PDB file of C-alpha atoms in Angstrom:
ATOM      1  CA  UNK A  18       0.000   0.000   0.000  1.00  0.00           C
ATOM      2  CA  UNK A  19       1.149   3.475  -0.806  1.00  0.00           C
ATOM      3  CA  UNK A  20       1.615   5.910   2.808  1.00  0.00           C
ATOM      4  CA  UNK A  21       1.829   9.614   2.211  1.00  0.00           C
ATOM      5  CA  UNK A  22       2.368  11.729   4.586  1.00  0.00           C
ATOM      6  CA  UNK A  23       2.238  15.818   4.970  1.00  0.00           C
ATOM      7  CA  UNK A  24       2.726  19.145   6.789  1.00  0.00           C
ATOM      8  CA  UNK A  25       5.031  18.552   9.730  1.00  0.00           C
ATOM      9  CA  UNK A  26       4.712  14.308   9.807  1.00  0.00           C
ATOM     10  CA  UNK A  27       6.144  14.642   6.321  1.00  0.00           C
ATOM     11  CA  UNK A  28       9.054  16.831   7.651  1.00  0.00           C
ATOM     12  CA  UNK A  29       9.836  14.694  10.866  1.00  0.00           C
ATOM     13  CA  UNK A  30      10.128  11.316   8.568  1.00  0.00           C
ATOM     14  CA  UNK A  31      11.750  13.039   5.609  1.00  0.00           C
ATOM     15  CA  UNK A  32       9.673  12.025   2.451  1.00  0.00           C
ATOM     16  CA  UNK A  33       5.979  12.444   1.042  1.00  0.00           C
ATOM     17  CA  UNK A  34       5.125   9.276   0.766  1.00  0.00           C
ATOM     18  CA  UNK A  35       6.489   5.415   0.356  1.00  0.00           C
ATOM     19  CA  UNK A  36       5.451   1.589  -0.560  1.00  0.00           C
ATOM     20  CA  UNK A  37       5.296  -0.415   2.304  1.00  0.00           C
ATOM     21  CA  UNK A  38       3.535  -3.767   2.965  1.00  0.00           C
ATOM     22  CA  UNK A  39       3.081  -4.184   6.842  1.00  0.00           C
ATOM     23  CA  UNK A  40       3.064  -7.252   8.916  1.00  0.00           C
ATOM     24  CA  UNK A  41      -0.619  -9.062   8.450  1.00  0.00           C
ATOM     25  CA  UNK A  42      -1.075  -8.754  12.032  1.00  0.00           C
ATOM     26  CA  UNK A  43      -0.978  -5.242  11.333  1.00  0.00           C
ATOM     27  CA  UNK A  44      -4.949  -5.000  10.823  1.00  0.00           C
ATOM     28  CA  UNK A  45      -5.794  -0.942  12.059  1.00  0.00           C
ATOM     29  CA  UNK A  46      -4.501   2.620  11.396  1.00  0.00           C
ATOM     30  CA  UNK A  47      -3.727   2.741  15.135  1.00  0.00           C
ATOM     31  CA  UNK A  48      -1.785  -0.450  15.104  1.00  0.00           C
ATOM     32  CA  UNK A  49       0.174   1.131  11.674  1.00  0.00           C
ATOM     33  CA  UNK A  50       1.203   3.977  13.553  1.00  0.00           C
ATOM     34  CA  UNK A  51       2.131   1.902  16.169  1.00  0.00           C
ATOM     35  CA  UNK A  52       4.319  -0.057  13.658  1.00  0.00           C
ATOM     36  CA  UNK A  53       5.418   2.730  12.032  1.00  0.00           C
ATOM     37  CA  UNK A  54       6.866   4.174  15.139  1.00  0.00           C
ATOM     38  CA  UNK A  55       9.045   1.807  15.364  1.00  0.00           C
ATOM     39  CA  UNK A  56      11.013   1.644  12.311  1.00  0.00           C
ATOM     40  CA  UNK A  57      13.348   4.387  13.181  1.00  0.00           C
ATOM     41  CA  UNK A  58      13.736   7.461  14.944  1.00  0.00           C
ATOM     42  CA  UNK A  59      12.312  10.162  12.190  1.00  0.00           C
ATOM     43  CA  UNK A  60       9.044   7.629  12.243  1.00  0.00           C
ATOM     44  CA  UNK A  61       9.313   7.754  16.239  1.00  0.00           C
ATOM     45  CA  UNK A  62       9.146  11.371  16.249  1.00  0.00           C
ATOM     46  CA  UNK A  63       6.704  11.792  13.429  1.00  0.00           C
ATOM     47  CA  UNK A  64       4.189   9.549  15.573  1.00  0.00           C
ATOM     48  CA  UNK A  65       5.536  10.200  19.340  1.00  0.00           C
ATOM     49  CA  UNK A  66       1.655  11.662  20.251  1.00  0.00           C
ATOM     50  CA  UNK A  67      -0.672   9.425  18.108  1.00  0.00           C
ATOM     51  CA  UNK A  68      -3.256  11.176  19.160  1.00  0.00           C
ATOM     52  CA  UNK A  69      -2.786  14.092  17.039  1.00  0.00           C
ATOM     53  CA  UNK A  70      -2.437  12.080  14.145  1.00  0.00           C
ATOM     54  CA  UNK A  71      -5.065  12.370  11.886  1.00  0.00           C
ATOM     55  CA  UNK A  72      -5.434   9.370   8.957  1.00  0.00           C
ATOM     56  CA  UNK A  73      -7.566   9.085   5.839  1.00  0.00           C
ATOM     57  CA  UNK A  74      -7.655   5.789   3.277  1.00  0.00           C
ATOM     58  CA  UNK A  75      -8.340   6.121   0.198  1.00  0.00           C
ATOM     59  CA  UNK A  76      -8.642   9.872   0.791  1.00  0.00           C
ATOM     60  CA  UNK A  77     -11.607  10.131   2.980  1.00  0.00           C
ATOM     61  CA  UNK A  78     -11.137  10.867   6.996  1.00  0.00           C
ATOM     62  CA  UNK A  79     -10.969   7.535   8.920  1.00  0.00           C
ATOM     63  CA  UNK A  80     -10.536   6.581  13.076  1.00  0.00           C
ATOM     64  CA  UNK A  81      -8.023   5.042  14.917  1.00  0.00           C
ATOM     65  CA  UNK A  82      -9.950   1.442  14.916  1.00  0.00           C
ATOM     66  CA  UNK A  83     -10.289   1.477  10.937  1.00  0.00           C
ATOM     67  CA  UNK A  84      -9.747  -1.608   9.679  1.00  0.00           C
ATOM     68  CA  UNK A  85      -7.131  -1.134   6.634  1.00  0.00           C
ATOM     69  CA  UNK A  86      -7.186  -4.647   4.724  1.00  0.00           C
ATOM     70  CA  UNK A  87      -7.667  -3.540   1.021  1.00  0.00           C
ATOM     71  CA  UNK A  88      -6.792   0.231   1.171  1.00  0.00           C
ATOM     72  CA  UNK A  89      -4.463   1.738  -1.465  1.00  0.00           C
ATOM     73  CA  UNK A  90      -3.915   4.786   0.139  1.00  0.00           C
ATOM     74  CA  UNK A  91      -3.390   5.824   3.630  1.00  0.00           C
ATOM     75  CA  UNK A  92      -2.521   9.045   4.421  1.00  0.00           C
ATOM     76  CA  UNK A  93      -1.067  10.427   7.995  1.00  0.00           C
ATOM     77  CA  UNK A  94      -1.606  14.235   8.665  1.00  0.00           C
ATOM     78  CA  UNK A  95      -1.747  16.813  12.078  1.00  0.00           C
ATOM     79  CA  UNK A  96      -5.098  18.102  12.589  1.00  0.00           C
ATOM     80  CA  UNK A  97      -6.187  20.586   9.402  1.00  0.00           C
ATOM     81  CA  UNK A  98      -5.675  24.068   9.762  1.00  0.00           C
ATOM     82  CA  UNK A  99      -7.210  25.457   6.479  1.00  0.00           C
ATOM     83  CA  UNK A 100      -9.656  28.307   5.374  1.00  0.00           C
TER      84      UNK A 100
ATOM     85  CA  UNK B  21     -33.194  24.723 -11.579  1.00  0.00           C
ATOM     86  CA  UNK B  22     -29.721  22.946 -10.819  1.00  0.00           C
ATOM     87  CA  UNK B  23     -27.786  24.556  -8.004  1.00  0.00           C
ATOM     88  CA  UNK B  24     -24.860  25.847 -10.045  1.00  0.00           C
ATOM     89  CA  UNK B  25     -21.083  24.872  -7.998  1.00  0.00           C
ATOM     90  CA  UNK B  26     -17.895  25.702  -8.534  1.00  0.00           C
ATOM     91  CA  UNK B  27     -14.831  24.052  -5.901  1.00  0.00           C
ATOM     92  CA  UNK B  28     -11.528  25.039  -7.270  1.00  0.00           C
ATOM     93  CA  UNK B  29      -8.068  24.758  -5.324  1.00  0.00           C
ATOM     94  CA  UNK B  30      -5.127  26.575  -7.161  1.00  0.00           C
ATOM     95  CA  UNK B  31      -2.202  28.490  -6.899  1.00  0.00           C
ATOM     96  CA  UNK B  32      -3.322  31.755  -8.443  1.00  0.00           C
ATOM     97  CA  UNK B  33      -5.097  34.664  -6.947  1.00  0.00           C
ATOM     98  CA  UNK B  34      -8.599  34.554  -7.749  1.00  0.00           C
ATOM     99  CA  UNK B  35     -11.134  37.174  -8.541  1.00  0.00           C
ATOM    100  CA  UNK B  36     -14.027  37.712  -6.027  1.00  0.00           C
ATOM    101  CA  UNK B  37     -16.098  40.030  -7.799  1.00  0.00           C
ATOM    102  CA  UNK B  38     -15.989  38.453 -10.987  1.00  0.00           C
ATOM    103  CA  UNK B  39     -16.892  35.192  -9.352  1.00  0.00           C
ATOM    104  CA  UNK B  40     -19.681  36.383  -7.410  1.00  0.00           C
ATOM    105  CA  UNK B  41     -20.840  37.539 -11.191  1.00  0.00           C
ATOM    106  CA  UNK B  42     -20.879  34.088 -12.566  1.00  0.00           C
ATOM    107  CA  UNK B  43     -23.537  33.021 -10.158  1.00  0.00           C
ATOM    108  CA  UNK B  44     -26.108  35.374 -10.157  1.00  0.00           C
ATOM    109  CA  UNK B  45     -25.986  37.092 -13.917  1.00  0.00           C
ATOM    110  CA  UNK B  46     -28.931  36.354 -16.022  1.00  0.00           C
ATOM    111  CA  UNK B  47     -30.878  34.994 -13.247  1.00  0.00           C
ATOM    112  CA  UNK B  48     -34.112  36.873 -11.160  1.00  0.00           C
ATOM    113  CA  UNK B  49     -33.944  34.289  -8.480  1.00  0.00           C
ATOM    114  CA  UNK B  50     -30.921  35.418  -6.477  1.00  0.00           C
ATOM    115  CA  UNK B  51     -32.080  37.641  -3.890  1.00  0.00           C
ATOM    116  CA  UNK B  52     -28.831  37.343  -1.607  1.00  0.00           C
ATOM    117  CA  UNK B  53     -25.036  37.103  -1.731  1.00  0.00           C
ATOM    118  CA  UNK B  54     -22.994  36.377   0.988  1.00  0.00           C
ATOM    119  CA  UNK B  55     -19.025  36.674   0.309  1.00  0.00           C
ATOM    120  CA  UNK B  56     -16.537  35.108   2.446  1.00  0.00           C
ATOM    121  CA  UNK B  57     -12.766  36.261   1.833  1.00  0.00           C
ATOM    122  CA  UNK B  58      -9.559  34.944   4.373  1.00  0.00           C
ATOM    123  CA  UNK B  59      -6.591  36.867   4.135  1.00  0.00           C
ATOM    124  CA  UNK B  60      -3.443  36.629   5.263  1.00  0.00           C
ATOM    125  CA  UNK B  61      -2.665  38.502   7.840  1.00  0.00           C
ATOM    126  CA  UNK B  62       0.564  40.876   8.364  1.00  0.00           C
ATOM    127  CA  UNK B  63       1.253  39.588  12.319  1.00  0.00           C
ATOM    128  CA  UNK B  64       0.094  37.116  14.875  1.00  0.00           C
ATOM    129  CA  UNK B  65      -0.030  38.951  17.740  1.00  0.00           C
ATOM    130  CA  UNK B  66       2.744  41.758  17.733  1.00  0.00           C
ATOM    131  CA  UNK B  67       5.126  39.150  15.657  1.00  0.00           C
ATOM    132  CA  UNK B  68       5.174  40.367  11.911  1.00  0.00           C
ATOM    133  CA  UNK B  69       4.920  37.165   9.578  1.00  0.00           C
ATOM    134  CA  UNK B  70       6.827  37.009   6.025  1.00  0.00           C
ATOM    135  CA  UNK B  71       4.337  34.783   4.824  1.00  0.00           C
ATOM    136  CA  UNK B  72       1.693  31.677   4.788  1.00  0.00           C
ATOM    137  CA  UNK B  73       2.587  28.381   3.094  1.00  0.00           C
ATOM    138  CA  UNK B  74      -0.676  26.253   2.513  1.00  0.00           C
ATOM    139  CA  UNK B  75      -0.154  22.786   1.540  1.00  0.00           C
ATOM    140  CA  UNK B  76      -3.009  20.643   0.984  1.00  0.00           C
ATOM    141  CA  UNK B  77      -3.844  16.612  -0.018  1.00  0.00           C
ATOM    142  CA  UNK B  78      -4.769  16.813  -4.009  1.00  0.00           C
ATOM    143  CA  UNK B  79      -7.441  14.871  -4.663  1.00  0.00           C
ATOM    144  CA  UNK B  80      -8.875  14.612  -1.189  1.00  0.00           C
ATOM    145  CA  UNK B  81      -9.255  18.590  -0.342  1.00  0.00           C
ATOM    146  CA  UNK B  82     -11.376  19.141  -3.432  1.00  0.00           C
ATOM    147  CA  UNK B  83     -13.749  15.612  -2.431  1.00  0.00           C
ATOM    148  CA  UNK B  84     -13.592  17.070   1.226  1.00  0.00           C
ATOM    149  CA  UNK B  85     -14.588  20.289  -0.038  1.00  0.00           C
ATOM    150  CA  UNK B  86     -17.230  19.055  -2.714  1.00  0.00           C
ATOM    151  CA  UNK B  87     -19.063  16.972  -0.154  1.00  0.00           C
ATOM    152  CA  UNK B  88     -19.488  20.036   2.079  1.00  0.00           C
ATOM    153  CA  UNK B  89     -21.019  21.820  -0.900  1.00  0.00           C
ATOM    154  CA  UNK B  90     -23.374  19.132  -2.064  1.00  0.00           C
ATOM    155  CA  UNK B  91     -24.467  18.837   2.331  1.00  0.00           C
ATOM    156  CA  UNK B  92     -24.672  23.024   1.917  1.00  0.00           C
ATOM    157  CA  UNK B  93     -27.031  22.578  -0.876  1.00  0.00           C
ATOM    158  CA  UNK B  94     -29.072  19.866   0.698  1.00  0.00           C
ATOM    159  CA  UNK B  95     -29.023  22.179   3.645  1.00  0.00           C
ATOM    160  CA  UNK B  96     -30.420  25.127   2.714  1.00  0.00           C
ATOM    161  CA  UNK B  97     -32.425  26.823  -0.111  1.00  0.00           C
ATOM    162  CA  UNK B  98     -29.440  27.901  -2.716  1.00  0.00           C
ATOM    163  CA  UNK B  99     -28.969  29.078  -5.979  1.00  0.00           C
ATOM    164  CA  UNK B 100     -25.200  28.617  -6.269  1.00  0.00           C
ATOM    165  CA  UNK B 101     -21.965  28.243  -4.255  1.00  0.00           C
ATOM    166  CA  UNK B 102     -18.511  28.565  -5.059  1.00  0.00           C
ATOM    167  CA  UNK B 103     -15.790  27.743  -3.118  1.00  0.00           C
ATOM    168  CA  UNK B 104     -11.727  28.404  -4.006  1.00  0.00           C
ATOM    169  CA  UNK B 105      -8.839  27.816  -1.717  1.00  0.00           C
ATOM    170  CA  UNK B 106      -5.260  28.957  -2.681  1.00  0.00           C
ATOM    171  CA  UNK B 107      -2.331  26.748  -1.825  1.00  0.00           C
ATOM    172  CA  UNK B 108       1.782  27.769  -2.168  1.00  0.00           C
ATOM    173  CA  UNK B 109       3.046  30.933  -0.508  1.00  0.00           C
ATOM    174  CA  UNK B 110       1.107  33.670   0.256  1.00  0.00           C
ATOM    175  CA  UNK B 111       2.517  36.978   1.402  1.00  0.00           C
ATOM    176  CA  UNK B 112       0.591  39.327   3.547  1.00  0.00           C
ATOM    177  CA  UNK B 113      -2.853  41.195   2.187  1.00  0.00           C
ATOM    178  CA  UNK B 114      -2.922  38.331  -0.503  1.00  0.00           C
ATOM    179  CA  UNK B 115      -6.477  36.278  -0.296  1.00  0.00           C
ATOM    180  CA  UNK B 116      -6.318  33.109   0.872  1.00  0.00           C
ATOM    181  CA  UNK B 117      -9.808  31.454   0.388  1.00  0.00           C
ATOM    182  CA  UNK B 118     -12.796  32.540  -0.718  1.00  0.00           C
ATOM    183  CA  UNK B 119     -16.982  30.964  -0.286  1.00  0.00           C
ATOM    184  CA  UNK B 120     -19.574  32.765  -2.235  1.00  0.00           C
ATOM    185  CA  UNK B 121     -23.250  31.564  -1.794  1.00  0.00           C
ATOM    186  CA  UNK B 122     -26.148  32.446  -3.799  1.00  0.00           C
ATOM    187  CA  UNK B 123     -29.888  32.585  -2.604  1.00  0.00           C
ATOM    188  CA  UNK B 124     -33.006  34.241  -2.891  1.00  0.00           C
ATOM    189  CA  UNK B 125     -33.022  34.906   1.394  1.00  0.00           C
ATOM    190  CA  UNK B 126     -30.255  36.012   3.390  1.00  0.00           C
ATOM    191  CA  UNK B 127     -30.560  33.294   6.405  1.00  0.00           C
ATOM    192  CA  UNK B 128     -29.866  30.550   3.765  1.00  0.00           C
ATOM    193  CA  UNK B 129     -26.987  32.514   2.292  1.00  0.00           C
ATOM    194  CA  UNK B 130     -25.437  33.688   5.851  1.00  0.00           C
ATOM    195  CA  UNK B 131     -25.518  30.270   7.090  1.00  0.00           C
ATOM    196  CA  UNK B 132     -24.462  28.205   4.221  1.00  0.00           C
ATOM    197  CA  UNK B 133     -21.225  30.533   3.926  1.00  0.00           C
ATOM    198  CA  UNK B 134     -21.040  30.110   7.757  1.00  0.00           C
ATOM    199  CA  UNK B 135     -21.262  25.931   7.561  1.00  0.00           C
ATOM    200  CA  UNK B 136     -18.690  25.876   4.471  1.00  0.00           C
ATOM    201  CA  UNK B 137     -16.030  27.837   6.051  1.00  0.00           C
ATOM    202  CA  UNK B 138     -16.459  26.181   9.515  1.00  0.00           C
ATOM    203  CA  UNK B 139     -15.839  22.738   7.585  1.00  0.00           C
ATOM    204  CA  UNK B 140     -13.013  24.354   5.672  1.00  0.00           C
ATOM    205  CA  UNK B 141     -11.308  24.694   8.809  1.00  0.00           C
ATOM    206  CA  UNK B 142     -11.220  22.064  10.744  1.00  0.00           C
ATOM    207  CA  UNK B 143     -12.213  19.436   7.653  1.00  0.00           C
ATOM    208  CA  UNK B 144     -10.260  20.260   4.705  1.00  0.00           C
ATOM    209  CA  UNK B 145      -6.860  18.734   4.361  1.00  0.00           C
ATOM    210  CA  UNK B 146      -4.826  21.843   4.283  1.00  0.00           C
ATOM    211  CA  UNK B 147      -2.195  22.717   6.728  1.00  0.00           C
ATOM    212  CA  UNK B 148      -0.720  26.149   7.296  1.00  0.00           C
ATOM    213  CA  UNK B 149       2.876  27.129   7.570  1.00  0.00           C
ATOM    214  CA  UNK B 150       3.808  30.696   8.876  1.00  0.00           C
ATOM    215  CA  UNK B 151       7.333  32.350   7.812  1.00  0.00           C
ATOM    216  CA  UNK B 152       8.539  34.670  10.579  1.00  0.00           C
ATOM    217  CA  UNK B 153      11.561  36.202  11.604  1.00  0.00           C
ATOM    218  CA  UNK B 154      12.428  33.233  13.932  1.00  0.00           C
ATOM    219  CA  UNK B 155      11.578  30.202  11.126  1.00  0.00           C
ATOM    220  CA  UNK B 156       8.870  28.987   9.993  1.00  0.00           C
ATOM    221  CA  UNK B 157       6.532  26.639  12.346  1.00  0.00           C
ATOM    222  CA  UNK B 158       3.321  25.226  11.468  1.00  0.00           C
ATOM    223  CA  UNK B 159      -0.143  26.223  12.964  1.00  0.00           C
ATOM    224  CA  UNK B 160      -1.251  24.571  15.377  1.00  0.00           C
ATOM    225  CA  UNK B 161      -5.153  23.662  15.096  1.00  0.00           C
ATOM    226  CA  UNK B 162      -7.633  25.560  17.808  1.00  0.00           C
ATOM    227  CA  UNK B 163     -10.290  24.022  19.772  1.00  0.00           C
ATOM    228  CA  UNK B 164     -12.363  26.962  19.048  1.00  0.00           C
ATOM    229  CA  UNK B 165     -12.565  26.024  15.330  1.00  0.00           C
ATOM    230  CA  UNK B 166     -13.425  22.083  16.210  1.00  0.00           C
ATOM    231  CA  UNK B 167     -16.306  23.589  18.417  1.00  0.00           C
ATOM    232  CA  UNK B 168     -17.368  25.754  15.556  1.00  0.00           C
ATOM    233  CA  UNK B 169     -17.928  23.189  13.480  1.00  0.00           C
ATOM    234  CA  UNK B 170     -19.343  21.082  15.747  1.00  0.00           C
ATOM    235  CA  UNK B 171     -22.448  23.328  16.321  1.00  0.00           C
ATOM    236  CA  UNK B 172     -23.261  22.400  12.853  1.00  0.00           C
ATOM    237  CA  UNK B 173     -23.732  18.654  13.382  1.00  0.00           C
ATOM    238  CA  UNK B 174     -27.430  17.206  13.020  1.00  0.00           C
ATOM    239  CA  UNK B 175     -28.943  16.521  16.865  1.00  0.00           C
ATOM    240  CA  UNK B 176     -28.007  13.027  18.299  1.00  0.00           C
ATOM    241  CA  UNK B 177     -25.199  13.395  15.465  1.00  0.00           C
ATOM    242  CA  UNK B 178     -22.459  13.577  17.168  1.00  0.00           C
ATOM    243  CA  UNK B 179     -23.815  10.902  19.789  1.00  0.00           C
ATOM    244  CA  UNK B 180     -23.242   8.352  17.325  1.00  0.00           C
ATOM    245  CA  UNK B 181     -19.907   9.621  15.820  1.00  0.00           C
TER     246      UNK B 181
END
């Protein structure tokens, strides 16, 4: 699945986006952050408050227990500060 | 008749007036315009600020923004809406985003714009970066914009959220 990733999560892990194929016990956007986090210190940082983190698959806004078997696209962002 | 709407996000400065024109020429049904412009402001506080970088999600702030419109329109009585949000840099006194809605009341115009930029907010994947003396940091989201749009969410809504 392609991640992308932007504002200041894209700055603290140092790229837009990448292919990655997590573990298949990796079955939620929480427990993909919480995977995330641990492969290396920029992805540490980027996620060291999960619950700021805001996630959409497939470009529409998901939760934390959103199951992500079959998405193309998930996409890690702060809260939106737009308008 | 159709609503007529209009969701654009670019890099160029945009042209209230002439947008406003687009949805009400030709037509004896539009009784009231509201206009909505945000503009970049010179300081936060006493700090001056360069500039704004907005970076958005392509693809996902224009379907974020589009479904806002259509629940606008299914909202309240309209005639047309247009929505355009700028993204890049954007110095000081330069418009930022702009809502324009189109009906033959006020109420339904006034709250419409109201809904659409609450959304925008707190909704809409863009993120804002402000250029100061200092560096730039990014904004930080405010509570007072989540409970703004929050006030807009159907009774027993949010219950079930």
């Amino acid at each position: 699945m392609k991640l992308r990733y932007f504002a200041w999560v894209r700055e603290r892990i140092g790229k837009p986006e990448e292919d990655i194929e997590p573990p298949v016990d990796v079955a939620t956007v929480a427990e993909l952050i919480a995977w995330l986090a641990g492969r290396g210190e920029e992805y540490a940082y980027a996620f060291e408050n999960p619950k700021v983190i805001r996630a959409a698959i497939n470009k529409s806004h998901v939760k934390p227990d959103t199951r992500i078997a079959g998405a193309g696209e998930i996409a890690f962002f702060p809260p939106m500060t737009g308008g | 008749m159709t609503v007529q709407t209009t969701v654009r996000i670019q890099r160029e400065p945009f042209d209230v007036a002439a947008e406003t024109k687009k949805l009400t020429q030709g037509r004896d049904d539009a009784g009231a315009v509201v206009t909505f412009t945000g503009i970049c402001r010179g300081a936060e506080g006493t700090e001056p600020i360069a500039a704004l970088t907005l970076e958005h999600y392509p693809g996902m702030a224009e379907a974020e923004i589009e479904r806002h419109v259509a629940e606008a329109v299914s909202r309240w009585p309209l005639i047309g809406v247009t929505v355009i949000h700028r993204h890049g840099r954007i110095v000081p006194g330069e418009d930022i985003v702009m809502v324009v809605t189109v009906s033959s009341h006020r109420e339904a115009a006034f709250a419409a714009a109201e809904f659409l930029m609450d959304y925008l907010k707190t909704r809409a994947p863009f993120w804002k970066q402000v250029e100061k003396v200092g560096g730039k940091t990014w904004v930080e989201a405010k509570a007072t914009d989540d409970a703004a749009a929050e006030r807009w969410k159907a009774p027993g809504r949010a219950a079930a959220e």
